[in-house]
Amino acid sequence: MTTGRRFAAAKYVIFILTAGYIVWLMLFIGESKVSFEKVSGAVDQAVDKGRLAEQSGLMLKRNFGLNSSDYAGVSYYASESGISAEEVLLICVESDSQIRQVTDAMEARVEKQIGDFEGKAPDQVKLLEEARQTVKGRYIFFSVSSESGRYHQAFADSL
């Protein structure tokens, strides 16, 4: 066997092992058996209601382009002030194929908000640049806030 063929075979083996490891992670580590009510309840308790208000499915559609009826569960909080980018979004998808759609919408939201706040509110741009997005099993958590760490911890602890 030539060196080139050995290298190609080694790349193939590494690819197969990596793919297998990712599948294993998704099946055994990423999936949560916790109900949406429990996870959203934990996030709800952590959210600062003085700064963030629960939003409707209409606001989710307006801000993210997502229909709340397409998902197993949605919990969305945002500042009602036009000069604040703070928001927290928790979505439980019905299928893995929806994960990319939701994460893309979150990334597009951050980019749009940065464009809106750039040059006007540098503190809000900083929050947007530090936005947290986590996918854990069927749950997707997104937060733009100075309290993102606390909100994320509530989400992680609930799983």
Short mmCIF file of N, CA and C in Angstrom, two decimals:
data_model
loop_
_atom_site.label_atom_id
_atom_site.label_comp_id
_atom_site.label_asym_id
_atom_site.label_seq_id
_atom_site.Cartn_x
_atom_site.Cartn_y
_atom_site.Cartn_z
N MET A 1 0.85 -1.17 0.00
CA MET A 1 0.00 0.00 0.00
C MET A 1 0.90 1.24 0.00
N THR A 2 0.58 2.18 -0.85
CA THR A 2 1.40 3.39 -0.94
C THR A 2 1.03 4.36 0.17
N THR A 3 1.90 5.32 0.38
CA THR A 3 1.68 6.31 1.43
C THR A 3 0.40 7.09 1.18
N GLY A 4 0.13 7.44 -0.06
CA GLY A 4 -1.09 8.18 -0.41
C GLY A 4 -2.35 7.41 -0.07
N ARG A 5 -2.32 6.09 -0.33
CA ARG A 5 -3.51 5.27 -0.02
C ARG A 5 -3.68 5.11 1.49
N ARG A 6 -2.57 4.99 2.20
CA ARG A 6 -2.66 4.88 3.66
C ARG A 6 -3.24 6.17 4.25
N PHE A 7 -2.79 7.29 3.72
CA PHE A 7 -3.29 8.56 4.19
C PHE A 7 -4.79 8.69 3.92
N ALA A 8 -5.23 8.31 2.73
CA ALA A 8 -6.65 8.35 2.37
C ALA A 8 -7.46 7.42 3.27
N ALA A 9 -6.93 6.23 3.54
CA ALA A 9 -7.62 5.28 4.42
C ALA A 9 -7.70 5.82 5.84
N ALA A 10 -6.63 6.45 6.30
CA ALA A 10 -6.62 7.03 7.65
C ALA A 10 -7.66 8.16 7.75
N LYS A 11 -7.75 9.00 6.72
CA LYS A 11 -8.75 10.07 6.72
C LYS A 11 -10.16 9.49 6.78
N TYR A 12 -10.39 8.42 6.03
CA TYR A 12 -11.70 7.78 6.01
C TYR A 12 -12.04 7.22 7.39
N VAL A 13 -11.10 6.57 8.03
CA VAL A 13 -11.32 6.00 9.35
C VAL A 13 -11.60 7.11 10.37
N ILE A 14 -10.84 8.19 10.31
CA ILE A 14 -11.05 9.31 11.22
C ILE A 14 -12.43 9.91 10.99
N PHE A 15 -12.84 10.04 9.73
CA PHE A 15 -14.16 10.57 9.42
C PHE A 15 -15.25 9.68 10.02
N ILE A 16 -15.14 8.39 9.85
CA ILE A 16 -16.14 7.44 10.36
C ILE A 16 -16.19 7.51 11.89
N LEU A 17 -15.04 7.56 12.54
CA LEU A 17 -15.01 7.64 14.00
C LEU A 17 -15.62 8.94 14.51
N THR A 18 -15.31 10.03 13.84
CA THR A 18 -15.87 11.33 14.22
C THR A 18 -17.38 11.33 14.05
N ALA A 19 -17.86 10.84 12.92
CA ALA A 19 -19.30 10.79 12.67
C ALA A 19 -19.99 9.91 13.71
N GLY A 20 -19.40 8.78 14.03
CA GLY A 20 -19.95 7.89 15.05
C GLY A 20 -20.02 8.55 16.41
N TYR A 21 -18.97 9.28 16.76
CA TYR A 21 -18.92 9.98 18.04
C TYR A 21 -20.02 11.05 18.11
N ILE A 22 -20.22 11.79 17.03
CA ILE A 22 -21.25 12.83 17.01
C ILE A 22 -22.64 12.20 17.16
N VAL A 23 -22.88 11.11 16.47
CA VAL A 23 -24.16 10.41 16.60
C VAL A 23 -24.35 9.94 18.04
N TRP A 24 -23.31 9.37 18.62
CA TRP A 24 -23.38 8.91 20.01
C TRP A 24 -23.71 10.07 20.95
N LEU A 25 -23.05 11.21 20.76
CA LEU A 25 -23.33 12.39 21.59
C LEU A 25 -24.78 12.82 21.47
N MET A 26 -25.27 12.85 20.24
CA MET A 26 -26.65 13.29 20.01
C MET A 26 -27.66 12.33 20.64
N LEU A 27 -27.38 11.05 20.57
CA LEU A 27 -28.32 10.06 21.09
C LEU A 27 -28.32 9.96 22.60
N PHE A 28 -27.14 10.01 23.21
CA PHE A 28 -27.05 9.71 24.62
C PHE A 28 -26.78 10.90 25.53
N ILE A 29 -26.22 11.94 25.01
CA ILE A 29 -25.89 13.08 25.86
C ILE A 29 -26.81 14.25 25.58
N GLY A 30 -27.08 14.54 24.33
CA GLY A 30 -27.82 15.74 23.97
C GLY A 30 -29.30 15.68 24.25
N GLU A 31 -29.91 14.54 24.24
CA GLU A 31 -31.36 14.43 24.37
C GLU A 31 -31.79 14.58 25.82
N SER A 32 -32.79 15.36 26.04
CA SER A 32 -33.32 15.56 27.38
C SER A 32 -34.72 14.98 27.44
N LYS A 33 -35.02 14.33 28.52
CA LYS A 33 -36.36 13.75 28.73
C LYS A 33 -37.23 14.66 29.58
N VAL A 34 -36.73 15.84 29.90
CA VAL A 34 -37.44 16.78 30.75
C VAL A 34 -38.53 17.48 29.93
N SER A 35 -39.68 17.69 30.55
CA SER A 35 -40.80 18.32 29.84
C SER A 35 -40.52 19.79 29.57
N PHE A 36 -41.15 20.31 28.53
CA PHE A 36 -41.00 21.72 28.20
C PHE A 36 -41.51 22.59 29.35
N GLU A 37 -42.57 22.18 30.00
CA GLU A 37 -43.13 22.96 31.10
C GLU A 37 -42.11 23.14 32.22
N LYS A 38 -41.35 22.10 32.52
CA LYS A 38 -40.35 22.19 33.59
C LYS A 38 -39.21 23.13 33.17
N VAL A 39 -38.73 22.98 31.95
CA VAL A 39 -37.61 23.80 31.48
C VAL A 39 -38.05 25.26 31.37
N SER A 40 -39.21 25.50 30.76
CA SER A 40 -39.67 26.88 30.60
C SER A 40 -40.01 27.50 31.96
N GLY A 41 -40.49 26.69 32.89
CA GLY A 41 -40.78 27.19 34.23
C GLY A 41 -39.51 27.66 34.94
N ALA A 42 -38.43 26.91 34.78
CA ALA A 42 -37.15 27.29 35.39
C ALA A 42 -36.62 28.59 34.78
N VAL A 43 -36.73 28.71 33.47
CA VAL A 43 -36.29 29.93 32.79
C VAL A 43 -37.19 31.09 33.21
N ASP A 44 -38.49 30.85 33.28
CA ASP A 44 -39.45 31.89 33.68
C ASP A 44 -39.12 32.43 35.07
N GLN A 45 -38.77 31.55 35.99
CA GLN A 45 -38.44 31.99 37.35
C GLN A 45 -37.17 32.83 37.37
N ALA A 46 -36.24 32.56 36.47
CA ALA A 46 -34.97 33.28 36.44
C ALA A 46 -35.08 34.64 35.76
N VAL A 47 -36.00 34.76 34.82
CA VAL A 47 -36.12 36.00 34.02
C VAL A 47 -36.53 37.17 34.91
N ASP A 48 -35.85 38.27 34.74
CA ASP A 48 -36.15 39.51 35.46
C ASP A 48 -37.37 40.16 34.82
N LYS A 49 -38.52 40.00 35.44
CA LYS A 49 -39.79 40.50 34.88
C LYS A 49 -39.86 42.03 34.89
N GLY A 50 -38.98 42.67 35.64
CA GLY A 50 -38.94 44.12 35.63
C GLY A 50 -38.31 44.67 34.35
N ARG A 51 -37.50 43.82 33.71
CA ARG A 51 -36.82 44.23 32.48
C ARG A 51 -37.35 43.55 31.23
N LEU A 52 -37.90 42.35 31.40
CA LEU A 52 -38.38 41.57 30.26
C LEU A 52 -39.82 41.15 30.47
N ALA A 53 -40.60 41.23 29.41
CA ALA A 53 -42.00 40.82 29.45
C ALA A 53 -42.22 39.65 28.51
N GLU A 54 -43.12 38.74 28.89
CA GLU A 54 -43.43 37.61 28.03
C GLU A 54 -44.06 38.14 26.74
N GLN A 55 -43.65 37.57 25.62
CA GLN A 55 -44.11 38.03 24.30
C GLN A 55 -45.00 36.99 23.65
N SER A 56 -45.82 37.43 22.74
CA SER A 56 -46.76 36.57 22.03
C SER A 56 -46.09 35.88 20.83
N GLY A 57 -46.82 34.93 20.28
CA GLY A 57 -46.36 34.28 19.06
C GLY A 57 -46.22 35.25 17.91
N LEU A 58 -47.04 36.29 17.92
CA LEU A 58 -46.97 37.32 16.88
C LEU A 58 -45.63 38.06 16.94
N MET A 59 -45.16 38.34 18.14
CA MET A 59 -43.85 39.01 18.29
C MET A 59 -42.71 38.07 17.89
N LEU A 60 -42.87 36.79 18.16
CA LEU A 60 -41.86 35.82 17.73
C LEU A 60 -41.77 35.83 16.21
N LYS A 61 -42.92 35.83 15.56
CA LYS A 61 -42.96 35.88 14.09
C LYS A 61 -42.35 37.17 13.57
N ARG A 62 -42.69 38.28 14.19
CA ARG A 62 -42.18 39.58 13.75
C ARG A 62 -40.66 39.69 13.93
N ASN A 63 -40.16 39.24 15.08
CA ASN A 63 -38.75 39.42 15.40
C ASN A 63 -37.82 38.34 14.86
N PHE A 64 -38.32 37.11 14.76
CA PHE A 64 -37.48 36.00 14.33
C PHE A 64 -37.94 35.33 13.04
N GLY A 65 -39.15 35.63 12.61
CA GLY A 65 -39.69 34.98 11.42
C GLY A 65 -40.09 33.53 11.67
N LEU A 66 -40.34 33.18 12.92
CA LEU A 66 -40.70 31.81 13.29
C LEU A 66 -42.15 31.76 13.77
N ASN A 67 -42.85 30.67 13.41
CA ASN A 67 -44.22 30.46 13.84
C ASN A 67 -44.22 29.59 15.09
N SER A 68 -44.76 30.09 16.17
CA SER A 68 -44.74 29.33 17.43
C SER A 68 -45.48 28.00 17.31
N SER A 69 -46.47 27.92 16.45
CA SER A 69 -47.24 26.68 16.29
C SER A 69 -46.44 25.56 15.61
N ASP A 70 -45.29 25.89 15.04
CA ASP A 70 -44.45 24.88 14.39
C ASP A 70 -43.60 24.08 15.37
N TYR A 71 -43.61 24.47 16.66
CA TYR A 71 -42.69 23.88 17.63
C TYR A 71 -43.45 23.26 18.80
N ALA A 72 -42.78 22.35 19.49
CA ALA A 72 -43.38 21.67 20.63
C ALA A 72 -43.58 22.63 21.80
N GLY A 73 -42.80 23.68 21.87
CA GLY A 73 -42.94 24.66 22.93
C GLY A 73 -42.12 25.90 22.64
N VAL A 74 -42.65 27.06 23.01
CA VAL A 74 -41.94 28.33 22.83
C VAL A 74 -42.18 29.20 24.06
N SER A 75 -41.13 29.79 24.55
CA SER A 75 -41.21 30.76 25.63
C SER A 75 -40.31 31.93 25.24
N TYR A 76 -40.90 33.11 25.09
CA TYR A 76 -40.17 34.27 24.57
C TYR A 76 -40.40 35.49 25.44
N TYR A 77 -39.31 36.10 25.87
CA TYR A 77 -39.34 37.32 26.69
C TYR A 77 -38.49 38.37 25.99
N ALA A 78 -38.94 39.62 26.04
CA ALA A 78 -38.16 40.70 25.44
C ALA A 78 -38.46 41.99 26.19
N SER A 79 -37.53 42.90 26.06
CA SER A 79 -37.72 44.23 26.64
C SER A 79 -38.77 44.96 25.82
N GLU A 80 -39.61 45.69 26.50
CA GLU A 80 -40.61 46.47 25.79
C GLU A 80 -40.09 47.85 25.44
N SER A 81 -38.87 48.12 25.84
CA SER A 81 -38.23 49.39 25.52
C SER A 81 -37.58 49.29 24.14
N GLY A 82 -37.77 50.31 23.34
CA GLY A 82 -37.18 50.33 22.00
C GLY A 82 -35.68 50.56 22.01
N ILE A 83 -35.13 50.89 23.17
CA ILE A 83 -33.69 51.13 23.24
C ILE A 83 -32.95 50.00 23.95
N SER A 84 -33.59 48.85 24.04
CA SER A 84 -32.98 47.68 24.66
C SER A 84 -33.07 46.48 23.74
N ALA A 85 -31.97 45.76 23.62
CA ALA A 85 -31.92 44.56 22.79
C ALA A 85 -32.13 43.29 23.61
N GLU A 86 -32.41 43.45 24.89
CA GLU A 86 -32.52 42.28 25.77
C GLU A 86 -33.69 41.39 25.39
N GLU A 87 -33.42 40.09 25.32
CA GLU A 87 -34.46 39.10 25.07
C GLU A 87 -33.97 37.72 25.44
N VAL A 88 -34.93 36.85 25.75
CA VAL A 88 -34.64 35.45 26.08
C VAL A 88 -35.65 34.62 25.31
N LEU A 89 -35.14 33.60 24.63
CA LEU A 89 -36.01 32.72 23.84
C LEU A 89 -35.65 31.27 24.10
N LEU A 90 -36.66 30.48 24.40
CA LEU A 90 -36.50 29.04 24.59
C LEU A 90 -37.46 28.36 23.63
N ILE A 91 -36.93 27.46 22.80
CA ILE A 91 -37.77 26.72 21.86
C ILE A 91 -37.47 25.24 21.99
N CYS A 92 -38.52 24.46 22.02
CA CYS A 92 -38.40 23.00 21.97
C CYS A 92 -38.87 22.58 20.59
N VAL A 93 -37.95 22.09 19.77
CA VAL A 93 -38.30 21.69 18.41
C VAL A 93 -38.96 20.32 18.42
N GLU A 94 -39.73 20.05 17.37
CA GLU A 94 -40.38 18.75 17.23
C GLU A 94 -39.48 17.75 16.53
N SER A 95 -38.54 18.25 15.71
CA SER A 95 -37.64 17.35 14.99
C SER A 95 -36.28 18.01 14.85
N ASP A 96 -35.26 17.19 14.67
CA ASP A 96 -33.90 17.70 14.52
C ASP A 96 -33.76 18.61 13.30
N SER A 97 -34.59 18.40 12.30
CA SER A 97 -34.50 19.22 11.09
C SER A 97 -34.86 20.68 11.36
N GLN A 98 -35.55 20.97 12.45
CA GLN A 98 -35.92 22.34 12.78
C GLN A 98 -34.81 23.11 13.48
N ILE A 99 -33.82 22.42 14.00
CA ILE A 99 -32.76 23.07 14.77
C ILE A 99 -32.05 24.12 13.94
N ARG A 100 -31.66 23.76 12.74
CA ARG A 100 -30.92 24.71 11.89
C ARG A 100 -31.76 25.94 11.56
N GLN A 101 -33.04 25.73 11.28
CA GLN A 101 -33.95 26.83 10.97
C GLN A 101 -33.99 27.82 12.14
N VAL A 102 -34.11 27.32 13.35
CA VAL A 102 -34.21 28.17 14.53
C VAL A 102 -32.88 28.88 14.81
N THR A 103 -31.77 28.16 14.75
CA THR A 103 -30.47 28.79 15.04
C THR A 103 -30.13 29.83 13.97
N ASP A 104 -30.49 29.58 12.73
CA ASP A 104 -30.28 30.58 11.68
C ASP A 104 -31.10 31.84 11.95
N ALA A 105 -32.34 31.66 12.40
CA ALA A 105 -33.21 32.81 12.71
C ALA A 105 -32.63 33.61 13.87
N MET A 106 -32.05 32.93 14.85
CA MET A 106 -31.43 33.62 15.99
C MET A 106 -30.22 34.43 15.54
N GLU A 107 -29.41 33.83 14.68
CA GLU A 107 -28.23 34.54 14.18
C GLU A 107 -28.63 35.75 13.33
N ALA A 108 -29.66 35.60 12.52
CA ALA A 108 -30.15 36.70 11.69
C ALA A 108 -30.70 37.82 12.58
N ARG A 109 -31.36 37.46 13.66
CA ARG A 109 -31.90 38.45 14.60
C ARG A 109 -30.76 39.27 15.21
N VAL A 110 -29.69 38.60 15.63
CA VAL A 110 -28.55 39.31 16.23
C VAL A 110 -27.94 40.27 15.21
N GLU A 111 -27.73 39.80 13.99
CA GLU A 111 -27.15 40.66 12.95
C GLU A 111 -28.02 41.89 12.69
N LYS A 112 -29.34 41.69 12.60
CA LYS A 112 -30.26 42.81 12.35
C LYS A 112 -30.22 43.79 13.51
N GLN A 113 -30.25 43.26 14.73
CA GLN A 113 -30.24 44.13 15.91
C GLN A 113 -28.93 44.92 16.01
N ILE A 114 -27.81 44.28 15.69
CA ILE A 114 -26.54 44.99 15.71
C ILE A 114 -26.60 46.15 14.72
N GLY A 115 -27.13 45.91 13.54
CA GLY A 115 -27.29 46.98 12.55
C GLY A 115 -28.18 48.10 13.04
N ASP A 116 -29.24 47.74 13.75
CA ASP A 116 -30.17 48.75 14.27
C ASP A 116 -29.54 49.60 15.38
N PHE A 117 -28.73 48.98 16.24
CA PHE A 117 -28.18 49.68 17.40
C PHE A 117 -26.80 50.29 17.16
N GLU A 118 -26.14 49.88 16.09
CA GLU A 118 -24.78 50.36 15.83
C GLU A 118 -24.77 51.88 15.67
N GLY A 119 -23.85 52.52 16.38
CA GLY A 119 -23.72 53.96 16.32
C GLY A 119 -24.69 54.70 17.23
N LYS A 120 -25.68 54.00 17.78
CA LYS A 120 -26.68 54.64 18.65
C LYS A 120 -26.57 54.17 20.09
N ALA A 121 -26.34 52.88 20.27
CA ALA A 121 -26.33 52.30 21.61
C ALA A 121 -25.22 51.24 21.69
N PRO A 122 -23.98 51.67 21.89
CA PRO A 122 -22.86 50.73 21.92
C PRO A 122 -22.98 49.67 23.02
N ASP A 123 -23.64 50.01 24.13
CA ASP A 123 -23.83 49.03 25.19
C ASP A 123 -24.73 47.88 24.73
N GLN A 124 -25.73 48.19 23.90
CA GLN A 124 -26.62 47.15 23.37
C GLN A 124 -25.90 46.30 22.31
N VAL A 125 -25.05 46.93 21.53
CA VAL A 125 -24.25 46.19 20.54
C VAL A 125 -23.36 45.19 21.25
N LYS A 126 -22.77 45.62 22.36
CA LYS A 126 -21.90 44.72 23.14
C LYS A 126 -22.70 43.51 23.65
N LEU A 127 -23.91 43.76 24.17
CA LEU A 127 -24.77 42.65 24.61
C LEU A 127 -25.06 41.70 23.47
N LEU A 128 -25.36 42.25 22.30
CA LEU A 128 -25.67 41.42 21.13
C LEU A 128 -24.47 40.59 20.70
N GLU A 129 -23.29 41.18 20.77
CA GLU A 129 -22.08 40.45 20.41
C GLU A 129 -21.79 39.32 21.38
N GLU A 130 -22.31 39.43 22.60
CA GLU A 130 -22.10 38.41 23.63
C GLU A 130 -23.33 37.50 23.80
N ALA A 131 -24.23 37.53 22.83
CA ALA A 131 -25.45 36.72 22.90
C ALA A 131 -25.08 35.25 23.11
N ARG A 132 -25.91 34.56 23.89
CA ARG A 132 -25.68 33.13 24.16
C ARG A 132 -26.73 32.30 23.43
N GLN A 133 -26.26 31.28 22.77
CA GLN A 133 -27.15 30.34 22.08
C GLN A 133 -26.66 28.94 22.40
N THR A 134 -27.56 28.10 22.88
CA THR A 134 -27.20 26.73 23.24
C THR A 134 -28.25 25.77 22.69
N VAL A 135 -27.78 24.69 22.11
CA VAL A 135 -28.66 23.61 21.66
C VAL A 135 -28.37 22.41 22.54
N LYS A 136 -29.40 21.92 23.20
CA LYS A 136 -29.27 20.75 24.07
C LYS A 136 -30.43 19.82 23.78
N GLY A 137 -30.14 18.75 23.04
CA GLY A 137 -31.21 17.85 22.62
C GLY A 137 -32.17 18.58 21.71
N ARG A 138 -33.44 18.60 22.09
CA ARG A 138 -34.46 19.28 21.29
C ARG A 138 -34.69 20.72 21.75
N TYR A 139 -33.95 21.15 22.77
CA TYR A 139 -34.12 22.51 23.30
C TYR A 139 -33.08 23.46 22.73
N ILE A 140 -33.55 24.66 22.39
CA ILE A 140 -32.66 25.72 21.92
C ILE A 140 -32.89 26.93 22.81
N PHE A 141 -31.81 27.40 23.41
CA PHE A 141 -31.89 28.54 24.32
C PHE A 141 -31.10 29.70 23.73
N PHE A 142 -31.67 30.89 23.80
CA PHE A 142 -31.03 32.09 23.25
C PHE A 142 -31.25 33.23 24.23
N SER A 143 -30.18 33.99 24.49
CA SER A 143 -30.30 35.10 25.43
C SER A 143 -29.39 36.25 25.04
N VAL A 144 -29.95 37.45 25.08
CA VAL A 144 -29.20 38.69 24.92
C VAL A 144 -29.52 39.49 26.17
N SER A 145 -28.58 39.55 27.11
CA SER A 145 -28.83 40.23 28.36
C SER A 145 -27.56 40.30 29.19
N SER A 146 -27.50 41.29 30.07
CA SER A 146 -26.40 41.33 31.02
C SER A 146 -26.55 40.20 32.04
N GLU A 147 -27.73 39.58 32.09
CA GLU A 147 -28.02 38.46 32.99
C GLU A 147 -27.99 37.12 32.25
N SER A 148 -27.42 37.08 31.06
CA SER A 148 -27.41 35.85 30.25
C SER A 148 -26.84 34.66 31.00
N GLY A 149 -25.80 34.89 31.77
CA GLY A 149 -25.20 33.78 32.52
C GLY A 149 -26.18 33.15 33.49
N ARG A 150 -26.93 33.97 34.20
CA ARG A 150 -27.92 33.46 35.16
C ARG A 150 -29.06 32.75 34.44
N TYR A 151 -29.53 33.34 33.33
CA TYR A 151 -30.62 32.72 32.57
C TYR A 151 -30.17 31.38 31.98
N HIS A 152 -28.96 31.36 31.45
CA HIS A 152 -28.43 30.13 30.86
C HIS A 152 -28.27 29.06 31.94
N GLN A 153 -27.83 29.47 33.12
CA GLN A 153 -27.66 28.49 34.20
C GLN A 153 -29.00 27.88 34.60
N ALA A 154 -30.04 28.70 34.65
CA ALA A 154 -31.37 28.18 34.96
C ALA A 154 -31.82 27.17 33.91
N PHE A 155 -31.54 27.49 32.65
CA PHE A 155 -31.87 26.56 31.56
C PHE A 155 -31.09 25.26 31.72
N ALA A 156 -29.78 25.35 31.88
CA ALA A 156 -28.93 24.16 31.99
C ALA A 156 -29.29 23.31 33.20
N ASP A 157 -29.56 23.94 34.32
CA ASP A 157 -29.90 23.20 35.55
C ASP A 157 -31.23 22.48 35.44
N SER A 158 -32.13 22.96 34.59
CA SER A 158 -33.45 22.34 34.47
C SER A 158 -33.43 21.06 33.65
N LEU A 159 -32.37 20.85 32.89
CA LEU A 159 -32.32 19.66 32.02
C LEU A 159 -31.80 18.43 32.72
#
